[in-house]
PDB file of C-alpha atoms and ligand atoms in Angstrom:
ATOM      1  CA  MET A 198      -9.933 -18.835   5.949  1.00 87.00           C
ATOM      2  CA  ASN A 199     -10.180 -20.186   2.888  1.00 90.00           C
ATOM      3  CA  ILE A 200     -12.181 -18.585   0.471  1.00 92.00           C
ATOM      4  CA  VAL A 201     -12.465 -19.752  -3.123  1.00 94.00           C
ATOM      5  CA  ILE A 202     -13.705 -17.269  -6.364  1.00 93.00           C
ATOM      6  CA  LYS A 203     -13.338 -17.029  -9.789  1.00 92.00           C
ATOM      7  CA  VAL A 204     -12.787 -14.490 -12.060  1.00 90.00           C
ATOM      8  CA  SER A 205     -12.413 -13.546 -16.072  1.00 90.00           C
ATOM      9  CA  ASP A 206      -9.466 -14.307 -18.576  1.00 89.00           C
ATOM     10  CA  ALA A 207      -8.688  -9.834 -18.418  1.00 88.00           C
ATOM     11  CA  THR A 208      -8.978 -10.430 -14.592  1.00 90.00           C
ATOM     12  CA  LYS A 209      -6.299 -13.442 -14.161  1.00 91.00           C
ATOM     13  CA  LYS A 210      -3.554 -11.428 -16.514  1.00 90.00           C
ATOM     14  CA  LYS A 211      -4.154  -8.551 -14.433  1.00 89.00           C
ATOM     15  CA  MET A 212      -3.538 -11.303 -10.674  1.00 92.00           C
ATOM     16  CA  ILE A 213      -0.913 -12.435 -12.211  1.00 92.00           C
ATOM     17  CA  ASP A 214       1.169  -9.690 -13.259  1.00 88.00           C
ATOM     18  CA  TYR A 215       0.237  -8.324  -9.636  1.00 87.00           C
ATOM     19  CA  TYR A 216       1.559 -11.484  -7.967  1.00 90.00           C
ATOM     20  CA  GLN A 217       4.538 -12.254 -10.361  1.00 87.00           C
ATOM     21  CA  ASP A 218       7.272 -10.573  -7.573  1.00 83.00           C
ATOM     22  CA  LYS A 219       5.211 -13.078  -4.721  1.00 87.00           C
ATOM     23  CA  LYS A 220       5.262 -15.876  -5.810  1.00 89.00           C
ATOM     24  CA  ARG A 221       6.644 -19.086  -5.072  1.00 90.00           C
ATOM     25  CA  ASP A 222       9.578 -21.002  -6.653  1.00 88.00           C
ATOM     26  CA  LYS A 223       7.828 -24.964  -6.961  1.00 87.00           C
ATOM     27  CA  GLU A 224       5.708 -25.609  -9.020  1.00 88.00           C
ATOM     28  CA  ILE A 225       2.163 -27.605  -8.506  1.00 91.00           C
ATOM     29  CA  PRO A 226      -0.100 -29.744 -11.399  1.00 91.00           C
ATOM     30  CA  TYR A 227      -3.134 -27.835 -12.019  1.00 92.00           C
ATOM     31  CA  VAL A 228      -1.527 -24.438 -10.406  1.00 94.00           C
ATOM     32  CA  VAL A 229      -1.035 -21.102 -12.519  1.00 94.00           C
ATOM     33  CA  PHE A 230       0.634 -19.502  -8.881  1.00 95.00           C
ATOM     34  CA  GLN A 231       0.944 -19.884  -5.817  1.00 96.00           C
ATOM     35  CA  ALA A 232       2.099 -16.708  -3.903  1.00 94.00           C
ATOM     36  CA  ASP A 233       2.380 -14.843  -0.503  1.00 92.00           C
ATOM     37  CA  ASP A 234       1.090 -11.649   0.279  1.00 89.00           C
ATOM     38  CA  GLU A 235       1.488 -11.111   3.601  1.00 83.00           C
ATOM     39  CA  ASP A 236      -0.997 -12.762   5.714  1.00 84.00           C
ATOM     40  CA  THR A 237      -2.678 -14.224   2.325  1.00 91.00           C
ATOM     41  CA  VAL A 238      -1.384 -17.579   0.619  1.00 95.00           C
ATOM     42  CA  ILE A 239      -2.903 -16.922  -3.244  1.00 96.00           C
ATOM     43  CA  THR A 240      -2.874 -19.885  -5.111  1.00 96.00           C
ATOM     44  CA  MET A 241      -4.430 -19.357  -9.149  1.00 96.00           C
ATOM     45  CA  TYR A 242      -5.554 -22.875 -10.922  1.00 94.00           C
ATOM     46  CA  THR A 243      -5.592 -23.291 -13.872  1.00 90.00           C
ATOM     47  CA  SER A 244      -9.421 -23.740 -14.357  1.00 89.00           C
ATOM     48  CA  GLY A 245      -9.576 -20.399 -13.491  1.00 87.00           C
ATOM     49  CA  LYS A 246     -10.612 -20.859  -9.695  1.00 93.00           C
ATOM     50  CA  VAL A 247      -8.640 -18.406  -7.461  1.00 95.00           C
ATOM     51  CA  MET A 248      -8.222 -20.153  -3.116  1.00 96.00           C
ATOM     52  CA  PHE A 249      -6.837 -17.302  -0.800  1.00 95.00           C
ATOM     53  CA  GLN A 250      -6.263 -18.504   2.291  1.00 95.00           C
ATOM     54  CA  GLY A 251      -5.335 -16.916   5.442  1.00 92.00           C
ATOM     55  CA  THR A 252      -7.125 -14.501   8.318  1.00 85.00           C
ATOM     56  CA  SER A 253      -7.371 -11.696   5.645  1.00 83.00           C
ATOM     57  CA  ALA A 254      -8.594 -13.638   3.116  1.00 89.00           C
ATOM     58  CA  ASP A 255     -11.854 -11.965   2.505  1.00 86.00           C
ATOM     59  CA  VAL A 256      -9.961  -8.978   1.900  1.00 85.00           C
ATOM     60  CA  ASP A 257      -7.904  -9.809  -0.663  1.00 88.00           C
ATOM     61  CA  ALA A 258     -10.841 -12.055  -2.316  1.00 90.00           C
ATOM     62  CA  ASN A 259     -12.825  -9.136  -2.518  1.00 85.00           C
ATOM     63  CA  MET A 260     -10.645  -7.075  -3.723  1.00 83.00           C
ATOM     64  CA  TRP A 261     -10.453  -9.326  -7.131  1.00 88.00           C
ATOM     65  CA  LYS A 262     -14.164  -9.829  -7.310  1.00 86.00           C
ATOM     66  CA  GLU A 263     -14.450  -5.761  -7.298  1.00 81.00           C
ATOM     67  CA  MET A 264     -11.826  -5.412  -9.841  1.00 81.00           C
ATOM     68  CA  ASP A 265     -13.387  -8.206 -12.042  1.00 83.00           C
ATOM     69  CA  GLY A 266     -16.587  -6.343 -11.931  1.00 80.00           C
ATOM     70  CA  GLN A 267     -18.206  -8.625  -9.553  1.00 74.00           C
ATOM     71  CA  ALA A 268     -20.618  -7.081  -6.906  1.00 60.00           C
ATOM     72  CA  ASN A 269     -20.477  -8.314  -3.463  1.00 53.00           C
ATOM     73  CA  GLU A 270     -22.836  -6.065  -1.338  1.00 52.00           C
ATOM     74  CA  LYS A 271     -26.415  -5.336  -2.307  1.00 48.00           C
ATOM     75  CA  GLY A 272     -26.799  -0.795  -2.883  1.00 49.00           C
ATOM     76  CA  LYS A 273     -23.080  -1.167  -2.764  1.00 56.00           C
ATOM     77  CA  ALA A 274     -23.497   2.083  -5.082  1.00 55.00           C
ATOM     78  CA  THR A 275     -25.889   4.101  -2.898  1.00 58.00           C
ATOM     79  CA  ASN A 276     -23.194   3.222  -0.504  1.00 63.00           C
ATOM     80  CA  ASP A 277     -20.315   4.608  -1.856  1.00 70.00           C
ATOM     81  CA  GLN A 278     -21.996   8.038  -2.810  1.00 83.00           C
ATOM     82  CA  LYS A 279     -22.637   8.176   1.301  1.00 89.00           C
ATOM     83  CA  TYR A 280     -18.535   7.196   1.635  1.00 93.00           C
ATOM     84  CA  TYR A 281     -17.596   9.851  -0.982  1.00 91.00           C
ATOM     85  CA  TYR A 282     -19.385  13.303  -0.274  1.00 90.00           C
ATOM     86  CA  CYS A 283     -19.107  13.378   3.845  1.00 93.00           C
ATOM     87  CA  SER A 284     -16.576  15.923   5.325  1.00 96.00           C
ATOM     88  CA  SER A 285     -14.270  12.388   6.873  1.00 97.00           C
ATOM     89  CA  VAL A 286     -11.099  12.034   7.626  1.00 98.00           C
ATOM     90  CA  GLY A 287      -9.094   9.173   6.094  1.00 97.00           C
ATOM     91  CA  SER A 288      -5.455   7.507   4.888  1.00 97.00           C
ATOM     92  CA  ASP A 289      -3.401   5.249   3.215  1.00 96.00           C
ATOM     93  CA  GLU A 290       0.197   3.859   2.347  1.00 96.00           C
ATOM     94  CA  VAL A 291       2.762   4.649  -0.361  1.00 96.00           C
ATOM     95  CA  GLY A 292       6.093   2.136  -1.247  1.00 96.00           C
ATOM     96  CA  THR A 293       5.432  -1.174   0.632  1.00 95.00           C
ATOM     97  CA  GLY A 294       5.071  -2.657  -3.052  1.00 94.00           C
ATOM     98  CA  ASP A 295       9.030  -0.416  -3.869  1.00 96.00           C
ATOM     99  CA  TYR A 296      11.896  -2.423  -3.157  1.00 97.00           C
ATOM    100  CA  PHE A 297      13.564   0.861  -2.466  1.00 98.00           C
ATOM    101  CA  GLY A 298      13.002   3.547  -0.945  1.00 97.00           C
ATOM    102  CA  PRO A 299      10.235   3.988   2.061  1.00 98.00           C
ATOM    103  CA  ILE A 300       7.062   3.355   3.010  1.00 97.00           C
ATOM    104  CA  VAL A 301       4.745   6.995   3.129  1.00 98.00           C
ATOM    105  CA  VAL A 302       2.317   7.185   5.639  1.00 98.00           C
ATOM    106  CA  THR A 303      -0.711  10.186   5.141  1.00 98.00           C
ATOM    107  CA  ALA A 304      -4.222  10.754   7.073  1.00 98.00           C
ATOM    108  CA  CYS A 305      -6.385  13.671   5.373  1.00 98.00           C
ATOM    109  CA  PHE A 306      -9.657  15.802   6.648  1.00 98.00           C
ATOM    110  CA  VAL A 307     -11.537  15.781   3.519  1.00 97.00           C
ATOM    111  CA  SER A 308     -14.379  18.672   4.859  1.00 96.00           C
ATOM    112  CA  LYS A 309     -17.466  18.153   2.160  1.00 93.00           C
ATOM    113  CA  GLU A 310     -16.889  22.825   0.992  1.00 93.00           C
ATOM    114  CA  ASP A 311     -13.599  20.937   0.078  1.00 94.00           C
ATOM    115  CA  ILE A 312     -15.155  18.266  -2.855  1.00 92.00           C
ATOM    116  CA  PRO A 313     -16.076  20.473  -5.503  1.00 90.00           C
ATOM    117  CA  PHE A 314     -11.934  21.451  -5.498  1.00 93.00           C
ATOM    118  CA  LEU A 315     -10.527  17.825  -4.641  1.00 93.00           C
ATOM    119  CA  GLN A 316     -12.837  16.940  -8.138  1.00 89.00           C
ATOM    120  CA  GLU A 317     -11.838  20.045 -10.234  1.00 88.00           C
ATOM    121  CA  LEU A 318      -8.567  18.315  -9.533  1.00 90.00           C
ATOM    122  CA  LYS A 319      -9.390  14.952 -10.196  1.00 86.00           C
ATOM    123  CA  VAL A 320      -8.747  13.057  -6.713  1.00 88.00           C
ATOM    124  CA  GLY A 321      -8.421   9.363  -6.540  1.00 80.00           C
ATOM    125  CA  ASP A 322      -5.907   6.853  -6.383  1.00 78.00           C
ATOM    126  CA  SER A 323      -2.593   7.846  -6.688  1.00 77.00           C
ATOM    127  CA  LYS A 324      -1.814   4.719  -8.229  1.00 80.00           C
ATOM    128  CA  LYS A 325      -3.661   5.533 -11.247  1.00 82.00           C
ATOM    129  CA  ILE A 326      -2.472   9.385 -11.621  1.00 86.00           C
ATOM    130  CA  ASP A 327       1.264   9.523 -13.283  1.00 89.00           C
ATOM    131  CA  ASP A 328       4.192  11.556 -11.465  1.00 91.00           C
ATOM    132  CA  ALA A 329       4.381  14.718 -13.441  1.00 92.00           C
ATOM    133  CA  ARG A 330       1.114  15.395 -12.730  1.00 92.00           C
ATOM    134  CA  ILE A 331       0.872  13.951  -8.835  1.00 94.00           C
ATOM    135  CA  LEU A 332       4.294  17.137  -8.696  1.00 94.00           C
ATOM    136  CA  LYS A 333       1.709  19.477  -9.506  1.00 94.00           C
ATOM    137  CA  VAL A 334      -0.990  18.591  -7.887  1.00 95.00           C
ATOM    138  CA  ALA A 335       0.008  17.220  -4.247  1.00 96.00           C
ATOM    139  CA  PRO A 336       1.234  20.497  -3.632  1.00 97.00           C
ATOM    140  CA  GLN A 337      -2.590  22.450  -4.272  1.00 96.00           C
ATOM    141  CA  ILE A 338      -4.336  19.679  -2.094  1.00 97.00           C
ATOM    142  CA  ALA A 339      -1.550  20.245   0.571  1.00 97.00           C
ATOM    143  CA  LYS A 340      -1.922  23.398   0.506  1.00 97.00           C
ATOM    144  CA  LYS A 341      -5.833  23.791   1.316  1.00 96.00           C
ATOM    145  CA  ILE A 342      -5.899  20.323   3.281  1.00 97.00           C
ATOM    146  CA  PRO A 343      -4.934  19.348   6.528  1.00 98.00           C
ATOM    147  CA  TYR A 344      -3.150  16.138   7.056  1.00 98.00           C
ATOM    148  CA  ARG A 345      -0.078  14.445   9.209  1.00 98.00           C
ATOM    149  CA  SER A 346       2.595  12.106   7.313  1.00 98.00           C
ATOM    150  CA  VAL A 347       4.718   9.605   8.455  1.00 98.00           C
ATOM    151  CA  ILE A 348       7.784   8.322   6.848  1.00 98.00           C
ATOM    152  CA  LEU A 349       9.306   4.977   7.766  1.00 97.00           C
ATOM    153  CA  SER A 350      12.854   5.028   6.606  1.00 97.00           C
ATOM    154  CA  ASN A 351      14.107   1.730   4.775  1.00 96.00           C
ATOM    155  CA  LYS A 352      16.586   1.297   8.257  1.00 96.00           C
ATOM    156  CA  GLU A 353      13.606   2.029  10.031  1.00 95.00           C
ATOM    157  CA  TYR A 354      11.541  -0.538   8.654  1.00 96.00           C
ATOM    158  CA  ASN A 355      14.773  -3.070   7.941  1.00 95.00           C
ATOM    159  CA  GLN A 356      14.708  -3.066  12.268  1.00 92.00           C
ATOM    160  CA  LYS A 357      10.917  -4.221  12.207  1.00 88.00           C
ATOM    161  CA  TYR A 358      10.856  -6.912   9.565  1.00 84.00           C
ATOM    162  CA  GLY A 359      13.657  -8.539  11.506  1.00 75.00           C
ATOM    163  CA  MET A 360      11.115  -8.196  14.480  1.00 81.00           C
ATOM    164  CA  ASN A 361       8.704  -9.824  13.657  1.00 76.00           C
ATOM    165  CA  TYR A 362       6.439  -8.206  12.350  1.00 87.00           C
ATOM    166  CA  ASN A 363       5.088  -7.920   9.219  1.00 89.00           C
ATOM    167  CA  MET A 364       4.047  -5.643   6.196  1.00 91.00           C
ATOM    168  CA  ASN A 365       0.527  -5.433   7.225  1.00 93.00           C
ATOM    169  CA  LYS A 366       1.492  -4.738  11.418  1.00 94.00           C
ATOM    170  CA  ILE A 367       4.118  -1.730   9.740  1.00 95.00           C
ATOM    171  CA  LYS A 368       1.383   0.035   7.702  1.00 96.00           C
ATOM    172  CA  ALA A 369      -1.424  -1.152  10.896  1.00 97.00           C
ATOM    173  CA  ILE A 370       0.753   1.182  13.468  1.00 96.00           C
ATOM    174  CA  LEU A 371       1.790   3.810  10.556  1.00 97.00           C
ATOM    175  CA  HIS A 372      -1.806   3.761   9.700  1.00 98.00           C
ATOM    176  CA  ASN A 373      -3.145   4.630  13.361  1.00 98.00           C
ATOM    177  CA  LYS A 374      -0.229   6.588  14.257  1.00 98.00           C
ATOM    178  CA  VAL A 375      -0.821   9.565  11.515  1.00 98.00           C
ATOM    179  CA  LEU A 376      -4.602   9.174  11.962  1.00 98.00           C
ATOM    180  CA  TYR A 377      -4.834   9.403  15.800  1.00 98.00           C
ATOM    181  CA  GLN A 378      -2.366  12.976  15.512  1.00 98.00           C
ATOM    182  CA  LEU A 379      -4.305  14.254  12.411  1.00 98.00           C
ATOM    183  CA  ILE A 380      -7.842  14.409  15.184  1.00 98.00           C
ATOM    184  CA  LYS A 381      -6.146  14.847  18.325  1.00 97.00           C
ATOM    185  CA  GLU A 382      -3.911  18.014  17.230  1.00 98.00           C
ATOM    186  CA  ILE A 383      -6.749  19.529  14.532  1.00 97.00           C
ATOM    187  CA  ASN A 384      -9.718  18.338  15.743  1.00 97.00           C
ATOM    188  CA  PRO A 385     -11.977  18.052  12.809  1.00 97.00           C
ATOM    189  CA  GLU A 386     -15.983  17.561  12.112  1.00 96.00           C
ATOM    190  CA  TYR A 387     -16.133  14.182  10.241  1.00 97.00           C
ATOM    191  CA  ASP A 388     -18.910  11.666   9.678  1.00 96.00           C
ATOM    192  CA  TYR A 389     -16.887   9.016   8.864  1.00 97.00           C
ATOM    193  CA  ILE A 390     -12.646   7.529   9.250  1.00 98.00           C
ATOM    194  CA  ILE A 391     -11.904   6.179   6.239  1.00 97.00           C
ATOM    195  CA  VAL A 392      -8.690   3.494   5.747  1.00 96.00           C
ATOM    196  CA  ASP A 393      -8.508   1.982   2.494  1.00 91.00           C
ATOM    197  CA  GLU A 394      -8.584  -1.940   3.780  1.00 91.00           C
ATOM    198  CA  PHE A 395      -5.587  -4.356   4.294  1.00 89.00           C
ATOM    199  CA  ALA A 396      -6.584  -5.785   7.119  1.00 90.00           C
ATOM    200  CA  ARG A 397      -9.150  -7.596   8.761  1.00 90.00           C
ATOM    201  CA  GLU A 398     -10.791  -5.034  11.477  1.00 93.00           C
ATOM    202  CA  ALA A 399     -10.536  -7.163  13.980  1.00 94.00           C
ATOM    203  CA  ARG A 400      -7.123  -7.922  13.001  1.00 94.00           C
ATOM    204  CA  TYR A 401      -5.796  -4.314  12.094  1.00 96.00           C
ATOM    205  CA  TYR A 402      -6.800  -3.932  16.028  1.00 96.00           C
ATOM    206  CA  ASP A 403      -4.924  -6.822  17.171  1.00 95.00           C
ATOM    207  CA  TYR A 404      -2.063  -4.726  14.876  1.00 95.00           C
ATOM    208  CA  ILE A 405      -1.348  -2.100  16.801  1.00 96.00           C
ATOM    209  CA  LYS A 406      -2.765  -3.474  20.508  1.00 95.00           C
ATOM    210  CA  ASP A 407       0.599  -2.012  21.817  1.00 93.00           C
ATOM    211  CA  SER A 408       0.360   1.562  20.298  1.00 95.00           C
ATOM    212  CA  THR A 409       0.246   3.870  23.533  1.00 95.00           C
ATOM    213  CA  HIS A 410      -2.503   6.101  20.991  1.00 97.00           C
ATOM    214  CA  ILE A 411      -5.430   4.194  19.826  1.00 97.00           C
ATOM    215  CA  GLN A 412      -7.504   5.575  16.784  1.00 97.00           C
ATOM    216  CA  THR A 413     -11.094   4.218  17.126  1.00 96.00           C
ATOM    217  CA  GLY A 414     -14.580   4.313  15.023  1.00 96.00           C
ATOM    218  CA  ILE A 415     -12.403   3.337  11.385  1.00 97.00           C
ATOM    219  CA  THR A 416     -14.646   2.240   8.712  1.00 96.00           C
ATOM    220  CA  PHE A 417     -12.679  -0.058   6.693  1.00 95.00           C
ATOM    221  CA  MET A 418     -13.131  -0.281   2.774  1.00 92.00           C
ATOM    222  CA  THR A 419     -10.945  -1.841  -0.137  1.00 89.00           C
ATOM    223  CA  LYS A 420      -9.965   0.504  -3.136  1.00 88.00           C
ATOM    224  CA  ALA A 421     -11.021   3.519  -0.466  1.00 92.00           C
ATOM    225  CA  GLU A 422      -8.693   5.973  -2.269  1.00 89.00           C
ATOM    226  CA  ASP A 423     -11.607   6.270  -5.715  1.00 88.00           C
ATOM    227  CA  LYS A 424     -14.485   6.116  -3.265  1.00 92.00           C
ATOM    228  CA  ASN A 425     -13.499   8.677  -0.393  1.00 94.00           C
ATOM    229  CA  LEU A 426     -11.745  11.817  -0.795  1.00 95.00           C
ATOM    230  CA  ALA A 427      -9.534  12.497   2.124  1.00 97.00           C
ATOM    231  CA  VAL A 428      -8.007   8.656   1.305  1.00 96.00           C
ATOM    232  CA  GLY A 429      -7.492  10.040  -2.356  1.00 95.00           C
ATOM    233  CA  CYS A 430      -6.307  13.183  -0.984  1.00 96.00           C
ATOM    234  CA  ALA A 431      -3.736  10.651   1.487  1.00 96.00           C
ATOM    235  CA  SER A 432      -2.777   8.950  -1.601  1.00 95.00           C
ATOM    236  CA  ILE A 433      -1.780  11.845  -3.646  1.00 95.00           C
ATOM    237  CA  ILE A 434       0.555  13.620  -0.911  1.00 97.00           C
ATOM    238  CA  SER A 435       1.981  10.108  -0.271  1.00 97.00           C
ATOM    239  CA  ARG A 436       2.973  10.073  -3.008  1.00 96.00           C
ATOM    240  CA  TYR A 437       4.236  13.065  -3.621  1.00 97.00           C
ATOM    241  CA  ILE A 438       6.340  12.754  -0.444  1.00 98.00           C
ATOM    242  CA  PHE A 439       7.686   8.682  -1.377  1.00 98.00           C
ATOM    243  CA  LEU A 440       8.804  10.554  -4.436  1.00 97.00           C
ATOM    244  CA  LYS A 441      10.544  13.030  -3.336  1.00 97.00           C
ATOM    245  CA  GLU A 442      12.171  10.880  -1.173  1.00 97.00           C
ATOM    246  CA  PHE A 443      13.459   8.393  -3.462  1.00 97.00           C
ATOM    247  CA  ASP A 444      14.467  11.357  -5.470  1.00 97.00           C
ATOM    248  CA  LYS A 445      17.342  12.041  -3.222  1.00 96.00           C
ATOM    249  CA  LEU A 446      18.201   8.880  -2.421  1.00 96.00           C
ATOM    250  CA  SER A 447      19.023   8.587  -5.909  1.00 97.00           C
ATOM    251  CA  ASP A 448      20.840  11.874  -5.590  1.00 97.00           C
ATOM    252  CA  THR A 449      22.824   9.962  -2.651  1.00 96.00           C
ATOM    253  CA  LEU A 450      24.042   6.783  -4.312  1.00 97.00           C
ATOM    254  CA  HIS A 451      24.421   8.100  -7.315  1.00 97.00           C
ATOM    255  CA  ILE A 452      22.345   5.556  -9.107  1.00 97.00           C
ATOM    256  CA  PRO A 453      19.287   6.926 -10.456  1.00 96.00           C
ATOM    257  CA  LEU A 454      17.036   3.832  -9.431  1.00 97.00           C
ATOM    258  CA  VAL A 455      13.681   2.077  -9.942  1.00 96.00           C
ATOM    259  CA  LYS A 456      10.420   1.864  -8.695  1.00 95.00           C
ATOM    260  CA  GLY A 457       8.438  -1.573  -8.260  1.00 95.00           C
ATOM    261  CA  ALA A 458      10.444  -4.667  -7.445  1.00 94.00           C
ATOM    262  CA  SER A 459      11.017  -5.884 -10.924  1.00 92.00           C
ATOM    263  CA  SER A 460      14.048  -8.117 -12.336  1.00 93.00           C
ATOM    264  CA  GLN A 461      15.217  -4.052 -13.550  1.00 95.00           C
ATOM    265  CA  VAL A 462      15.424  -3.639  -9.657  1.00 97.00           C
ATOM    266  CA  ASP A 463      17.521  -6.210  -9.324  1.00 96.00           C
ATOM    267  CA  LYS A 464      20.004  -4.838 -12.200  1.00 96.00           C
ATOM    268  CA  ILE A 465      20.505  -1.297  -9.740  1.00 97.00           C
ATOM    269  CA  GLY A 466      20.395  -3.783  -6.707  1.00 97.00           C
ATOM    270  CA  GLU A 467      23.921  -5.590  -8.143  1.00 96.00           C
ATOM    271  CA  GLU A 468      24.933  -1.685  -9.146  1.00 96.00           C
ATOM    272  CA  VAL A 469      24.303  -0.009  -5.509  1.00 97.00           C
ATOM    273  CA  VAL A 470      26.183  -3.843  -3.154  1.00 96.00           C
ATOM    274  CA  GLU A 471      28.816  -3.390  -6.910  1.00 94.00           C
ATOM    275  CA  LYS A 472      30.079   0.221  -5.818  1.00 95.00           C
ATOM    276  CA  TYR A 473      28.768   0.435  -1.959  1.00 96.00           C
ATOM    277  CA  GLY A 474      29.363  -3.173  -0.496  1.00 94.00           C
ATOM    278  CA  GLN A 475      25.681  -5.601   0.810  1.00 93.00           C
ATOM    279  CA  GLU A 476      25.221  -3.409   4.364  1.00 95.00           C
ATOM    280  CA  LYS A 477      24.093  -0.243   1.907  1.00 96.00           C
ATOM    281  CA  LEU A 478      21.010  -2.451   1.061  1.00 96.00           C
ATOM    282  CA  GLU A 479      20.234  -2.034   4.935  1.00 95.00           C
ATOM    283  CA  GLU A 480      20.065   1.562   3.840  1.00 96.00           C
ATOM    284  CA  VAL A 481      18.295   2.040   1.157  1.00 97.00           C
ATOM    285  CA  ALA A 482      15.838  -0.922   0.427  1.00 97.00           C
ATOM    286  CA  LYS A 483      13.274  -3.154   1.889  1.00 96.00           C
ATOM    287  CA  LEU A 484      15.662  -6.353   2.517  1.00 95.00           C
ATOM    288  CA  ASN A 485      12.968  -8.794   2.898  1.00 93.00           C
ATOM    289  CA  PHE A 486      11.762  -8.041  -0.193  1.00 94.00           C
ATOM    290  CA  ARG A 487      12.754 -11.330  -2.732  1.00 92.00           C
ATOM    291  CA  ASN A 488      15.082  -8.723  -4.427  1.00 95.00           C
ATOM    292  CA  THR A 489      17.785  -9.611  -1.798  1.00 95.00           C
ATOM    293  CA  GLU A 490      17.878 -12.721  -2.287  1.00 93.00           C
ATOM    294  CA  ARG A 491      18.779 -12.657  -6.856  1.00 92.00           C
ATOM    295  CA  ILE A 492      21.049  -9.381  -5.907  1.00 94.00           C
ATOM    296  CA  LEU A 493      22.955 -10.592  -3.616  1.00 92.00           C
ATOM    297  CA  LYS A 494      23.169 -14.378  -6.170  1.00 86.00           C
ATOM    298  CA  THR A 495      24.098 -12.507  -8.891  1.00 77.00           C
ATOM    299  CA  ILE A 496      26.775 -10.269  -7.164  1.00 71.00           C
ATOM    300  CA  ILE A 497      30.503 -12.830  -7.342  1.00 65.00           C
ATOM    301  CA  PHE A 498      32.297 -11.448  -4.224  1.00 58.00           C
TER     302      PHE A 498
HETATM  303 MN1   MN B 223      -4.599   1.615  -0.508  1.00 73.87          MN
END
């Protein structure tokens, strides 16, 4: 699939930022950057046009179209309300963009009666909430909202990645796992099951086809963290667990780790290798990230 969209200068800037760490090294005439994001290749042209190629190209393109304020469905507002004011199961993940630390996926059940309480807490996308507030709000949510989480350690992640799992497949397997578990164990009365869309529906089910139990009936949508409270809660609880795990890692290494995948992260990675050897990265970082190459290139053994 091949999709071309045109975005504003503001969105262009955001995209350049977002794909910074996923950029290919090769320079191409009239191309601002070309980047790989799991199943999708993104090419931004100097003209402001952006091309998305791959099986999930429309998912990525839609995300940026929405970010750019270009509505892509009629009656979207009312549709979105439908997914907000309802009883729902939703899941979301954290840590997939961070070189250090695990991946955490959580599924939550939010019943209609919980909506005012969650609105009061301003539940939404954890990416937009600072860490201090996450640490305060997540325990309050967790006390009231049923949830199930899974933590994928760096070691397990690196083993999986070596076996030809890509990030989206790993995400799909973990989402399926917590959704199935939550629904099976608490048997909630829900109107929708909502997952923040990271792959097309057919692709998602293809990724989990070898799982023992498969949760079906999912509604996929982009930016679900803001459109559905169960996904919002899942986002916050996942983030909370990630922060705790991240602190534990920093403590055991006696090195304050840095989130994300920037050049600052490379510096910390160099410190880890100098102090504990190259093998340590396997336990604390996602080896397939470009950071690994950069870190090992700088180190003189
Ligand atoms: Mn998400």
